[in-house]
């Protein structure tokens, strides 16, 4: 069930933070983040982490400036990305920051005051994420939702948001984020709940009450979850919701659904997997394979135990 008093972001009214400098398609990432900030009426903070000179070097902020103020020279503040964002979204407040730190650590630190962190990925061409991939590390430790934008992502919108829901606390957070995102965009929302097939889980399953009854029960449960997830921001908004329940592997079904969506929203961890894992296997697979941006959300209870931890240990 959805806990109305649980905070799912670092700062609900905070800025949208976008990291640049660790992929070759920074403008796609910044363009997506700028549109998100404009939708929210939020400030856009463009962060370039120049990297620590040696292991264990403390976090050092080199420069902070409002776009159009200060020199913001090349190699310091990411002025070019800020200029493009401001050009395409007149009136958008843009701030730049340059820091000397590991990129993952810098963005995790920024997440504690942000409404959303946006990072790029290297796309689904490689067999797996490299060990130093920024996106999965930030998703695992951030204190707010994280959007990972693949290089082939389009900035054109089709008006469709997909949320993967399995009944776990983190998927509740994903559902609420997806509702708010659909409301802001005027988009329809597909809530996708997948019951793994016998082939997907590698064993035989037996539903004693019959598959039709199981599917009907799951659909009713998803509708209840959607109703309970609505709040004062989304309760009166006419969001079109289509609940799908499919016998398929969750990651495969979500990636397939992503083909007709602007963004896919998933929880950091689902109902399965290892208890201590900060980023579940389904979320990792969707991050790696999705052709569209993926937002990873998780529940934060206010103890900030996870967000206080660093990807560097």
PDB file of C-alpha atoms in Angstrom:
ATOM      1  CA  UNK A   1       0.000   0.000   0.000  1.00  0.00           C
ATOM      2  CA  UNK A   2       1.082   3.571  -0.521  1.00  0.00           C
ATOM      3  CA  UNK A   3       2.078   5.514   2.558  1.00  0.00           C
ATOM      4  CA  UNK A   4       0.894   9.059   2.105  1.00  0.00           C
ATOM      5  CA  UNK A   5       3.426  10.383   4.631  1.00  0.00           C
ATOM      6  CA  UNK A   6       6.515   8.793   3.045  1.00  0.00           C
ATOM      7  CA  UNK A   7       8.865  11.128   1.229  1.00  0.00           C
ATOM      8  CA  UNK A   8       9.932   9.801  -2.168  1.00  0.00           C
ATOM      9  CA  UNK A   9      12.308  12.596  -3.173  1.00  0.00           C
ATOM     10  CA  UNK A  10      15.111  14.571  -1.647  1.00  0.00           C
ATOM     11  CA  UNK A  11      13.536  18.009  -1.958  1.00  0.00           C
ATOM     12  CA  UNK A  12      10.137  18.026  -3.670  1.00  0.00           C
ATOM     13  CA  UNK A  13      10.549  21.684  -4.600  1.00  0.00           C
ATOM     14  CA  UNK A  14      14.257  21.435  -5.331  1.00  0.00           C
ATOM     15  CA  UNK A  15      16.103  21.904  -8.617  1.00  0.00           C
ATOM     16  CA  UNK A  16      16.598  19.454 -11.454  1.00  0.00           C
ATOM     17  CA  UNK A  17      20.281  18.521 -11.439  1.00  0.00           C
ATOM     18  CA  UNK A  18      21.935  17.209 -14.608  1.00  0.00           C
ATOM     19  CA  UNK A  19      25.420  15.756 -14.789  1.00  0.00           C
ATOM     20  CA  UNK A  20      27.546  16.422 -17.869  1.00  0.00           C
ATOM     21  CA  UNK A  21      30.991  15.409 -19.017  1.00  0.00           C
ATOM     22  CA  UNK A  22      30.805  11.616 -18.705  1.00  0.00           C
ATOM     23  CA  UNK A  23      29.028  10.729 -21.983  1.00  0.00           C
ATOM     24  CA  UNK A  24      29.445  11.879 -25.586  1.00  0.00           C
ATOM     25  CA  UNK A  25      25.826  12.988 -25.929  1.00  0.00           C
ATOM     26  CA  UNK A  26      25.577  15.600 -23.206  1.00  0.00           C
ATOM     27  CA  UNK A  27      23.172  17.800 -25.118  1.00  0.00           C
ATOM     28  CA  UNK A  28      20.518  15.065 -25.318  1.00  0.00           C
ATOM     29  CA  UNK A  29      20.791  14.651 -21.554  1.00  0.00           C
ATOM     30  CA  UNK A  30      20.746  18.402 -20.852  1.00  0.00           C
ATOM     31  CA  UNK A  31      17.868  18.953 -23.279  1.00  0.00           C
ATOM     32  CA  UNK A  32      15.777  16.313 -21.534  1.00  0.00           C
ATOM     33  CA  UNK A  33      16.616  17.730 -18.103  1.00  0.00           C
ATOM     34  CA  UNK A  34      15.841  21.287 -19.234  1.00  0.00           C
ATOM     35  CA  UNK A  35      12.388  20.271 -20.466  1.00  0.00           C
ATOM     36  CA  UNK A  36      11.759  18.508 -17.161  1.00  0.00           C
ATOM     37  CA  UNK A  37      12.833  21.586 -15.179  1.00  0.00           C
ATOM     38  CA  UNK A  38      10.645  23.840 -17.328  1.00  0.00           C
ATOM     39  CA  UNK A  39       7.634  21.553 -16.755  1.00  0.00           C
ATOM     40  CA  UNK A  40       8.190  21.762 -13.007  1.00  0.00           C
ATOM     41  CA  UNK A  41       8.955  25.484 -12.908  1.00  0.00           C
ATOM     42  CA  UNK A  42      12.228  24.477 -11.247  1.00  0.00           C
ATOM     43  CA  UNK A  43      15.799  25.669 -11.520  1.00  0.00           C
ATOM     44  CA  UNK A  44      18.154  23.628 -13.716  1.00  0.00           C
ATOM     45  CA  UNK A  45      21.585  22.963 -12.214  1.00  0.00           C
ATOM     46  CA  UNK A  46      24.217  21.750 -14.696  1.00  0.00           C
ATOM     47  CA  UNK A  47      27.017  19.934 -12.877  1.00  0.00           C
ATOM     48  CA  UNK A  48      30.360  18.965 -14.337  1.00  0.00           C
ATOM     49  CA  UNK A  49      32.567  16.834 -12.113  1.00  0.00           C
ATOM     50  CA  UNK A  50      36.193  17.111 -13.169  1.00  0.00           C
ATOM     51  CA  UNK A  51      37.273  14.065 -11.222  1.00  0.00           C
ATOM     52  CA  UNK A  52      39.445  13.676  -8.163  1.00  0.00           C
ATOM     53  CA  UNK A  53      43.185  13.930  -8.748  1.00  0.00           C
ATOM     54  CA  UNK A  54      43.878  11.029  -6.392  1.00  0.00           C
ATOM     55  CA  UNK A  55      41.784   8.442  -4.489  1.00  0.00           C
ATOM     56  CA  UNK A  56      40.286   9.746  -1.294  1.00  0.00           C
ATOM     57  CA  UNK A  57      40.538  13.399  -2.269  1.00  0.00           C
ATOM     58  CA  UNK A  58      37.770  15.355  -0.527  1.00  0.00           C
ATOM     59  CA  UNK A  59      34.873  16.842  -2.448  1.00  0.00           C
ATOM     60  CA  UNK A  60      35.940  20.277  -3.714  1.00  0.00           C
ATOM     61  CA  UNK A  61      33.541  22.779  -5.300  1.00  0.00           C
ATOM     62  CA  UNK A  62      35.483  24.697  -7.923  1.00  0.00           C
ATOM     63  CA  UNK A  63      32.897  27.138  -9.171  1.00  0.00           C
ATOM     64  CA  UNK A  64      29.211  27.974  -8.915  1.00  0.00           C
ATOM     65  CA  UNK A  65      27.557  30.609 -11.055  1.00  0.00           C
ATOM     66  CA  UNK A  66      24.225  31.620 -12.481  1.00  0.00           C
ATOM     67  CA  UNK A  67      24.231  31.359 -16.249  1.00  0.00           C
ATOM     68  CA  UNK A  68      25.162  34.705 -17.690  1.00  0.00           C
ATOM     69  CA  UNK A  69      26.986  35.716 -14.498  1.00  0.00           C
ATOM     70  CA  UNK A  70      30.680  35.130 -14.007  1.00  0.00           C
ATOM     71  CA  UNK A  71      33.088  33.989 -16.685  1.00  0.00           C
ATOM     72  CA  UNK A  72      32.082  30.294 -16.788  1.00  0.00           C
ATOM     73  CA  UNK A  73      35.058  29.631 -19.007  1.00  0.00           C
ATOM     74  CA  UNK A  74      35.722  26.472 -20.943  1.00  0.00           C
ATOM     75  CA  UNK A  75      37.065  23.709 -18.762  1.00  0.00           C
ATOM     76  CA  UNK A  76      35.429  25.218 -15.670  1.00  0.00           C
ATOM     77  CA  UNK A  77      31.671  25.757 -15.549  1.00  0.00           C
ATOM     78  CA  UNK A  78      29.623  23.921 -18.241  1.00  0.00           C
ATOM     79  CA  UNK A  79      28.551  27.182 -19.881  1.00  0.00           C
ATOM     80  CA  UNK A  80      27.841  25.727 -23.333  1.00  0.00           C
ATOM     81  CA  UNK A  81      25.244  23.263 -22.063  1.00  0.00           C
ATOM     82  CA  UNK A  82      23.663  25.996 -19.916  1.00  0.00           C
ATOM     83  CA  UNK A  83      23.437  28.334 -22.906  1.00  0.00           C
ATOM     84  CA  UNK A  84      21.655  25.701 -24.991  1.00  0.00           C
ATOM     85  CA  UNK A  85      19.202  24.958 -22.186  1.00  0.00           C
ATOM     86  CA  UNK A  86      18.425  28.647 -21.672  1.00  0.00           C
ATOM     87  CA  UNK A  87      18.002  29.209 -25.415  1.00  0.00           C
ATOM     88  CA  UNK A  88      15.442  26.434 -25.852  1.00  0.00           C
ATOM     89  CA  UNK A  89      13.501  27.285 -22.671  1.00  0.00           C
ATOM     90  CA  UNK A  90      13.219  31.067 -22.264  1.00  0.00           C
ATOM     91  CA  UNK A  91      12.716  32.039 -18.654  1.00  0.00           C
ATOM     92  CA  UNK A  92      14.297  28.859 -17.320  1.00  0.00           C
ATOM     93  CA  UNK A  93      16.642  29.571 -14.421  1.00  0.00           C
ATOM     94  CA  UNK A  94      19.952  27.823 -15.101  1.00  0.00           C
ATOM     95  CA  UNK A  95      22.889  27.515 -12.721  1.00  0.00           C
ATOM     96  CA  UNK A  96      26.220  25.831 -13.376  1.00  0.00           C
ATOM     97  CA  UNK A  97      28.543  24.083 -10.972  1.00  0.00           C
ATOM     98  CA  UNK A  98      31.975  22.581 -11.459  1.00  0.00           C
ATOM     99  CA  UNK A  99      33.383  20.288  -8.808  1.00  0.00           C
ATOM    100  CA  UNK A 100      36.489  18.200  -8.322  1.00  0.00           C
ATOM    101  CA  UNK A 101      35.071  14.832  -7.306  1.00  0.00           C
ATOM    102  CA  UNK A 102      34.139  11.454  -8.667  1.00  0.00           C
ATOM    103  CA  UNK A 103      31.101  12.126 -10.931  1.00  0.00           C
ATOM    104  CA  UNK A 104      28.935   9.598  -9.094  1.00  0.00           C
ATOM    105  CA  UNK A 105      29.826  11.058  -5.690  1.00  0.00           C
ATOM    106  CA  UNK A 106      29.172  14.599  -6.920  1.00  0.00           C
ATOM    107  CA  UNK A 107      25.700  13.741  -8.222  1.00  0.00           C
ATOM    108  CA  UNK A 108      24.786  11.739  -5.124  1.00  0.00           C
ATOM    109  CA  UNK A 109      25.753  14.771  -3.022  1.00  0.00           C
ATOM    110  CA  UNK A 110      23.636  17.015  -5.276  1.00  0.00           C
ATOM    111  CA  UNK A 111      20.674  14.612  -4.980  1.00  0.00           C
ATOM    112  CA  UNK A 112      20.181  15.540  -1.312  1.00  0.00           C
ATOM    113  CA  UNK A 113      18.861  18.966  -2.316  1.00  0.00           C
ATOM    114  CA  UNK A 114      17.310  18.049  -5.685  1.00  0.00           C
ATOM    115  CA  UNK A 115      13.881  17.007  -6.898  1.00  0.00           C
ATOM    116  CA  UNK A 116      15.421  14.961  -9.707  1.00  0.00           C
ATOM    117  CA  UNK A 117      18.918  14.033 -10.897  1.00  0.00           C
ATOM    118  CA  UNK A 118      19.454  13.385 -14.612  1.00  0.00           C
ATOM    119  CA  UNK A 119      22.436  11.494 -16.028  1.00  0.00           C
ATOM    120  CA  UNK A 120      23.362  10.021 -19.382  1.00  0.00           C
ATOM    121  CA  UNK A 121      24.188   6.451 -20.273  1.00  0.00           C
ATOM    122  CA  UNK A 122      26.299   4.831 -22.939  1.00  0.00           C
ATOM    123  CA  UNK A 123      23.270   3.104 -24.401  1.00  0.00           C
ATOM    124  CA  UNK A 124      22.367  -0.565 -24.879  1.00  0.00           C
ATOM    125  CA  UNK A 125      25.183  -1.360 -27.342  1.00  0.00           C
ATOM    126  CA  UNK A 126      27.546  -2.884 -24.809  1.00  0.00           C
ATOM    127  CA  UNK A 127      26.811  -6.253 -23.219  1.00  0.00           C
ATOM    128  CA  UNK A 128      26.696  -4.756 -19.731  1.00  0.00           C
ATOM    129  CA  UNK A 129      27.296  -1.535 -17.838  1.00  0.00           C
ATOM    130  CA  UNK A 130      31.017  -0.881 -17.310  1.00  0.00           C
ATOM    131  CA  UNK A 131      32.149  -0.875 -13.658  1.00  0.00           C
ATOM    132  CA  UNK A 132      32.563   2.911 -13.704  1.00  0.00           C
ATOM    133  CA  UNK A 133      29.138   3.627 -15.223  1.00  0.00           C
ATOM    134  CA  UNK A 134      27.712   6.706 -13.520  1.00  0.00           C
ATOM    135  CA  UNK A 135      23.984   6.014 -14.007  1.00  0.00           C
ATOM    136  CA  UNK A 136      23.575   2.774 -12.016  1.00  0.00           C
ATOM    137  CA  UNK A 137      25.823   4.023  -9.207  1.00  0.00           C
ATOM    138  CA  UNK A 138      23.852   7.244  -8.811  1.00  0.00           C
ATOM    139  CA  UNK A 139      20.554   5.317  -8.958  1.00  0.00           C
ATOM    140  CA  UNK A 140      21.766   3.040  -6.168  1.00  0.00           C
ATOM    141  CA  UNK A 141      22.724   5.810  -3.730  1.00  0.00           C
ATOM    142  CA  UNK A 142      20.777   8.971  -4.647  1.00  0.00           C
ATOM    143  CA  UNK A 143      18.385  10.631  -2.196  1.00  0.00           C
ATOM    144  CA  UNK A 144      15.894  11.559  -4.941  1.00  0.00           C
ATOM    145  CA  UNK A 145      14.580   9.973  -8.151  1.00  0.00           C
ATOM    146  CA  UNK A 146      17.188   9.579 -10.908  1.00  0.00           C
ATOM    147  CA  UNK A 147      16.541   9.732 -14.661  1.00  0.00           C
ATOM    148  CA  UNK A 148      18.995   7.887 -16.918  1.00  0.00           C
ATOM    149  CA  UNK A 149      18.833   9.158 -20.507  1.00  0.00           C
ATOM    150  CA  UNK A 150      20.204   6.902 -23.275  1.00  0.00           C
ATOM    151  CA  UNK A 151      22.069   8.503 -26.206  1.00  0.00           C
ATOM    152  CA  UNK A 152      19.343   7.585 -28.710  1.00  0.00           C
ATOM    153  CA  UNK A 153      16.548   9.200 -26.658  1.00  0.00           C
ATOM    154  CA  UNK A 154      14.291  11.624 -28.511  1.00  0.00           C
ATOM    155  CA  UNK A 155      13.357  15.015 -27.105  1.00  0.00           C
ATOM    156  CA  UNK A 156      10.030  14.823 -28.939  1.00  0.00           C
ATOM    157  CA  UNK A 157       7.159  13.642 -26.756  1.00  0.00           C
ATOM    158  CA  UNK A 158       4.379  11.240 -27.635  1.00  0.00           C
ATOM    159  CA  UNK A 159       2.364  11.728 -24.427  1.00  0.00           C
ATOM    160  CA  UNK A 160       2.830   8.316 -22.812  1.00  0.00           C
ATOM    161  CA  UNK A 161       4.367   7.367 -19.455  1.00  0.00           C
ATOM    162  CA  UNK A 162       4.940   3.746 -18.367  1.00  0.00           C
ATOM    163  CA  UNK A 163       5.318   2.636 -14.741  1.00  0.00           C
ATOM    164  CA  UNK A 164       6.432  -0.808 -13.636  1.00  0.00           C
ATOM    165  CA  UNK A 165       4.565  -1.852 -10.467  1.00  0.00           C
ATOM    166  CA  UNK A 166       4.949  -5.038  -8.424  1.00  0.00           C
ATOM    167  CA  UNK A 167       3.520  -4.024  -5.046  1.00  0.00           C
ATOM    168  CA  UNK A 168       6.878  -3.314  -3.374  1.00  0.00           C
ATOM    169  CA  UNK A 169       7.413  -0.051  -1.444  1.00  0.00           C
ATOM    170  CA  UNK A 170       9.798   1.270  -4.099  1.00  0.00           C
ATOM    171  CA  UNK A 171       7.316   0.516  -6.869  1.00  0.00           C
ATOM    172  CA  UNK A 172       4.735   2.532  -4.904  1.00  0.00           C
ATOM    173  CA  UNK A 173       7.182   5.439  -5.067  1.00  0.00           C
ATOM    174  CA  UNK A 174       7.577   4.839  -8.799  1.00  0.00           C
ATOM    175  CA  UNK A 175       3.792   4.852  -9.269  1.00  0.00           C
ATOM    176  CA  UNK A 176       3.393   8.186  -7.491  1.00  0.00           C
ATOM    177  CA  UNK A 177       6.236   9.707  -9.493  1.00  0.00           C
ATOM    178  CA  UNK A 178       4.679   8.403 -12.729  1.00  0.00           C
ATOM    179  CA  UNK A 179       1.275   9.858 -11.834  1.00  0.00           C
ATOM    180  CA  UNK A 180       2.804  13.269 -11.210  1.00  0.00           C
ATOM    181  CA  UNK A 181       4.877  13.040 -14.396  1.00  0.00           C
ATOM    182  CA  UNK A 182       1.824  12.131 -16.481  1.00  0.00           C
ATOM    183  CA  UNK A 183      -0.128  14.988 -14.891  1.00  0.00           C
ATOM    184  CA  UNK A 184       2.597  17.528 -15.703  1.00  0.00           C
ATOM    185  CA  UNK A 185       2.908  16.314 -19.286  1.00  0.00           C
ATOM    186  CA  UNK A 186      -0.806  15.823 -19.944  1.00  0.00           C
ATOM    187  CA  UNK A 187       0.113  12.267 -20.862  1.00  0.00           C
ATOM    188  CA  UNK A 188      -1.599   8.914 -20.520  1.00  0.00           C
ATOM    189  CA  UNK A 189      -0.157   6.511 -17.990  1.00  0.00           C
ATOM    190  CA  UNK A 190       0.272   2.769 -18.449  1.00  0.00           C
ATOM    191  CA  UNK A 191       0.711   0.904 -15.191  1.00  0.00           C
ATOM    192  CA  UNK A 192       2.396  -2.401 -16.004  1.00  0.00           C
ATOM    193  CA  UNK A 193       2.339  -5.285 -13.561  1.00  0.00           C
ATOM    194  CA  UNK A 194       4.002  -8.504 -14.727  1.00  0.00           C
ATOM    195  CA  UNK A 195       3.567 -11.953 -13.269  1.00  0.00           C
ATOM    196  CA  UNK A 196       6.709 -13.886 -14.311  1.00  0.00           C
ATOM    197  CA  UNK A 197       6.051 -16.946 -16.439  1.00  0.00           C
ATOM    198  CA  UNK A 198       7.358 -20.372 -15.548  1.00  0.00           C
ATOM    199  CA  UNK A 199      10.041 -19.980 -18.203  1.00  0.00           C
ATOM    200  CA  UNK A 200      11.105 -16.610 -16.802  1.00  0.00           C
ATOM    201  CA  UNK A 201      11.620 -17.905 -13.274  1.00  0.00           C
ATOM    202  CA  UNK A 202      13.003 -21.286 -14.351  1.00  0.00           C
ATOM    203  CA  UNK A 203      10.429 -23.436 -12.554  1.00  0.00           C
ATOM    204  CA  UNK A 204       6.845 -24.628 -12.821  1.00  0.00           C
ATOM    205  CA  UNK A 205       4.109 -22.609 -11.158  1.00  0.00           C
ATOM    206  CA  UNK A 206       0.602 -23.635 -10.197  1.00  0.00           C
ATOM    207  CA  UNK A 207      -2.205 -21.192  -9.586  1.00  0.00           C
ATOM    208  CA  UNK A 208      -4.750 -23.239  -7.663  1.00  0.00           C
ATOM    209  CA  UNK A 209      -7.588 -20.822  -8.331  1.00  0.00           C
ATOM    210  CA  UNK A 210      -6.904 -20.643 -12.057  1.00  0.00           C
ATOM    211  CA  UNK A 211      -5.073 -18.082 -14.221  1.00  0.00           C
ATOM    212  CA  UNK A 212      -8.155 -16.002 -15.025  1.00  0.00           C
ATOM    213  CA  UNK A 213      -8.944 -15.429 -11.353  1.00  0.00           C
ATOM    214  CA  UNK A 214      -5.319 -14.580 -10.628  1.00  0.00           C
ATOM    215  CA  UNK A 215      -5.227 -12.031 -13.466  1.00  0.00           C
ATOM    216  CA  UNK A 216      -8.516 -10.446 -12.348  1.00  0.00           C
ATOM    217  CA  UNK A 217      -7.269 -10.172  -8.766  1.00  0.00           C
ATOM    218  CA  UNK A 218      -4.015  -8.557  -9.960  1.00  0.00           C
ATOM    219  CA  UNK A 219      -5.882  -6.031 -12.094  1.00  0.00           C
ATOM    220  CA  UNK A 220      -8.146  -5.055  -9.207  1.00  0.00           C
ATOM    221  CA  UNK A 221      -5.120  -4.701  -6.938  1.00  0.00           C
ATOM    222  CA  UNK A 222      -3.360  -2.416  -9.434  1.00  0.00           C
ATOM    223  CA  UNK A 223      -6.454  -0.219  -9.714  1.00  0.00           C
ATOM    224  CA  UNK A 224      -6.584   0.072  -5.907  1.00  0.00           C
ATOM    225  CA  UNK A 225      -2.893   0.994  -5.808  1.00  0.00           C
ATOM    226  CA  UNK A 226      -3.432   3.702  -8.426  1.00  0.00           C
ATOM    227  CA  UNK A 227      -6.386   5.135  -6.490  1.00  0.00           C
ATOM    228  CA  UNK A 228      -4.372   5.155  -3.256  1.00  0.00           C
ATOM    229  CA  UNK A 229      -1.330   6.686  -4.962  1.00  0.00           C
ATOM    230  CA  UNK A 230      -3.238   9.767  -6.061  1.00  0.00           C
ATOM    231  CA  UNK A 231      -2.781  12.843  -3.880  1.00  0.00           C
ATOM    232  CA  UNK A 232      -3.752  16.506  -3.963  1.00  0.00           C
ATOM    233  CA  UNK A 233      -1.518  17.037  -6.991  1.00  0.00           C
ATOM    234  CA  UNK A 234      -2.912  14.191  -9.061  1.00  0.00           C
ATOM    235  CA  UNK A 235      -6.294  13.365  -7.548  1.00  0.00           C
ATOM    236  CA  UNK A 236      -8.283  15.726  -9.754  1.00  0.00           C
ATOM    237  CA  UNK A 237      -6.158  15.400 -12.888  1.00  0.00           C
ATOM    238  CA  UNK A 238      -7.649  13.402 -15.749  1.00  0.00           C
ATOM    239  CA  UNK A 239      -4.826  10.924 -16.275  1.00  0.00           C
ATOM    240  CA  UNK A 240      -5.647   8.005 -18.551  1.00  0.00           C
ATOM    241  CA  UNK A 241      -4.601   4.775 -16.873  1.00  0.00           C
ATOM    242  CA  UNK A 242      -4.350   1.404 -18.579  1.00  0.00           C
ATOM    243  CA  UNK A 243      -3.457  -1.497 -16.303  1.00  0.00           C
ATOM    244  CA  UNK A 244      -1.737  -4.398 -18.042  1.00  0.00           C
ATOM    245  CA  UNK A 245      -1.008  -7.723 -16.409  1.00  0.00           C
ATOM    246  CA  UNK A 246       1.169 -10.031 -18.491  1.00  0.00           C
ATOM    247  CA  UNK A 247       2.842 -13.394 -18.124  1.00  0.00           C
ATOM    248  CA  UNK A 248       6.308 -12.268 -19.111  1.00  0.00           C
ATOM    249  CA  UNK A 249       9.672 -11.432 -17.594  1.00  0.00           C
ATOM    250  CA  UNK A 250       9.307  -7.988 -15.944  1.00  0.00           C
ATOM    251  CA  UNK A 251      12.359  -6.413 -17.610  1.00  0.00           C
ATOM    252  CA  UNK A 252      11.429  -7.719 -21.070  1.00  0.00           C
ATOM    253  CA  UNK A 253       7.867  -6.475 -20.793  1.00  0.00           C
ATOM    254  CA  UNK A 254       8.940  -3.044 -19.524  1.00  0.00           C
ATOM    255  CA  UNK A 255      11.512  -2.573 -22.301  1.00  0.00           C
ATOM    256  CA  UNK A 256       8.914  -3.653 -24.864  1.00  0.00           C
ATOM    257  CA  UNK A 257       6.411  -1.141 -23.451  1.00  0.00           C
ATOM    258  CA  UNK A 258       9.088   1.557 -23.516  1.00  0.00           C
ATOM    259  CA  UNK A 259       9.012   1.513 -27.309  1.00  0.00           C
ATOM    260  CA  UNK A 260       5.819   3.590 -27.291  1.00  0.00           C
ATOM    261  CA  UNK A 261       6.626   5.768 -24.262  1.00  0.00           C
ATOM    262  CA  UNK A 262       8.393   9.019 -23.423  1.00  0.00           C
ATOM    263  CA  UNK A 263       9.711   7.692 -20.129  1.00  0.00           C
ATOM    264  CA  UNK A 264       9.624   4.512 -18.045  1.00  0.00           C
ATOM    265  CA  UNK A 265       9.465   4.710 -14.237  1.00  0.00           C
ATOM    266  CA  UNK A 266      10.568   1.815 -12.020  1.00  0.00           C
ATOM    267  CA  UNK A 267      11.306   1.259  -8.364  1.00  0.00           C
ATOM    268  CA  UNK A 268      14.880   0.827  -7.244  1.00  0.00           C
ATOM    269  CA  UNK A 269      14.108  -2.600  -5.798  1.00  0.00           C
ATOM    270  CA  UNK A 270      11.180  -4.944  -6.248  1.00  0.00           C
ATOM    271  CA  UNK A 271       9.747  -7.752  -4.181  1.00  0.00           C
ATOM    272  CA  UNK A 272      12.435 -10.242  -5.187  1.00  0.00           C
ATOM    273  CA  UNK A 273      16.214 -10.275  -5.053  1.00  0.00           C
ATOM    274  CA  UNK A 274      18.671  -9.869  -2.203  1.00  0.00           C
ATOM    275  CA  UNK A 275      17.618  -7.707   0.735  1.00  0.00           C
ATOM    276  CA  UNK A 276      20.849  -5.676   0.808  1.00  0.00           C
ATOM    277  CA  UNK A 277      20.869  -4.884  -2.909  1.00  0.00           C
ATOM    278  CA  UNK A 278      20.419  -1.138  -3.495  1.00  0.00           C
ATOM    279  CA  UNK A 279      19.425  -1.523  -7.154  1.00  0.00           C
ATOM    280  CA  UNK A 280      17.388  -4.547  -8.176  1.00  0.00           C
ATOM    281  CA  UNK A 281      18.074  -6.775 -11.156  1.00  0.00           C
ATOM    282  CA  UNK A 282      14.907  -5.746 -13.024  1.00  0.00           C
ATOM    283  CA  UNK A 283      15.763  -2.052 -12.646  1.00  0.00           C
ATOM    284  CA  UNK A 284      19.328  -2.669 -13.816  1.00  0.00           C
ATOM    285  CA  UNK A 285      18.155  -4.558 -16.904  1.00  0.00           C
ATOM    286  CA  UNK A 286      15.615  -1.895 -17.809  1.00  0.00           C
ATOM    287  CA  UNK A 287      18.248   0.834 -17.367  1.00  0.00           C
ATOM    288  CA  UNK A 288      20.588  -0.998 -19.709  1.00  0.00           C
ATOM    289  CA  UNK A 289      18.082  -1.995 -22.407  1.00  0.00           C
ATOM    290  CA  UNK A 290      15.481   0.771 -22.540  1.00  0.00           C
ATOM    291  CA  UNK A 291      15.501   2.958 -25.676  1.00  0.00           C
ATOM    292  CA  UNK A 292      13.879   5.809 -23.707  1.00  0.00           C
ATOM    293  CA  UNK A 293      14.780   7.583 -20.446  1.00  0.00           C
ATOM    294  CA  UNK A 294      14.233   5.544 -17.288  1.00  0.00           C
ATOM    295  CA  UNK A 295      13.453   7.096 -13.904  1.00  0.00           C
ATOM    296  CA  UNK A 296      14.405   5.060 -10.835  1.00  0.00           C
ATOM    297  CA  UNK A 297      12.490   5.977  -7.670  1.00  0.00           C
ATOM    298  CA  UNK A 298      12.690   4.659  -4.110  1.00  0.00           C
ATOM    299  CA  UNK A 299      11.052   5.295  -0.780  1.00  0.00           C
ATOM    300  CA  UNK A 300      12.994   7.354   1.760  1.00  0.00           C
ATOM    301  CA  UNK A 301      11.814   7.221   5.352  1.00  0.00           C
ATOM    302  CA  UNK A 302      13.753  10.295   6.500  1.00  0.00           C
ATOM    303  CA  UNK A 303      16.589   8.378   8.139  1.00  0.00           C
ATOM    304  CA  UNK A 304      18.753   9.059   5.055  1.00  0.00           C
ATOM    305  CA  UNK A 305      20.780   5.926   5.710  1.00  0.00           C
ATOM    306  CA  UNK A 306      21.124   5.131   2.061  1.00  0.00           C
ATOM    307  CA  UNK A 307      21.637   8.675   0.837  1.00  0.00           C
ATOM    308  CA  UNK A 308      24.369   9.274   3.382  1.00  0.00           C
ATOM    309  CA  UNK A 309      26.384   6.431   1.932  1.00  0.00           C
ATOM    310  CA  UNK A 310      28.781   7.131  -0.891  1.00  0.00           C
ATOM    311  CA  UNK A 311      29.333   5.145  -4.104  1.00  0.00           C
ATOM    312  CA  UNK A 312      32.996   5.290  -3.123  1.00  0.00           C
ATOM    313  CA  UNK A 313      32.185   3.430   0.114  1.00  0.00           C
TER     314      UNK A 313
END
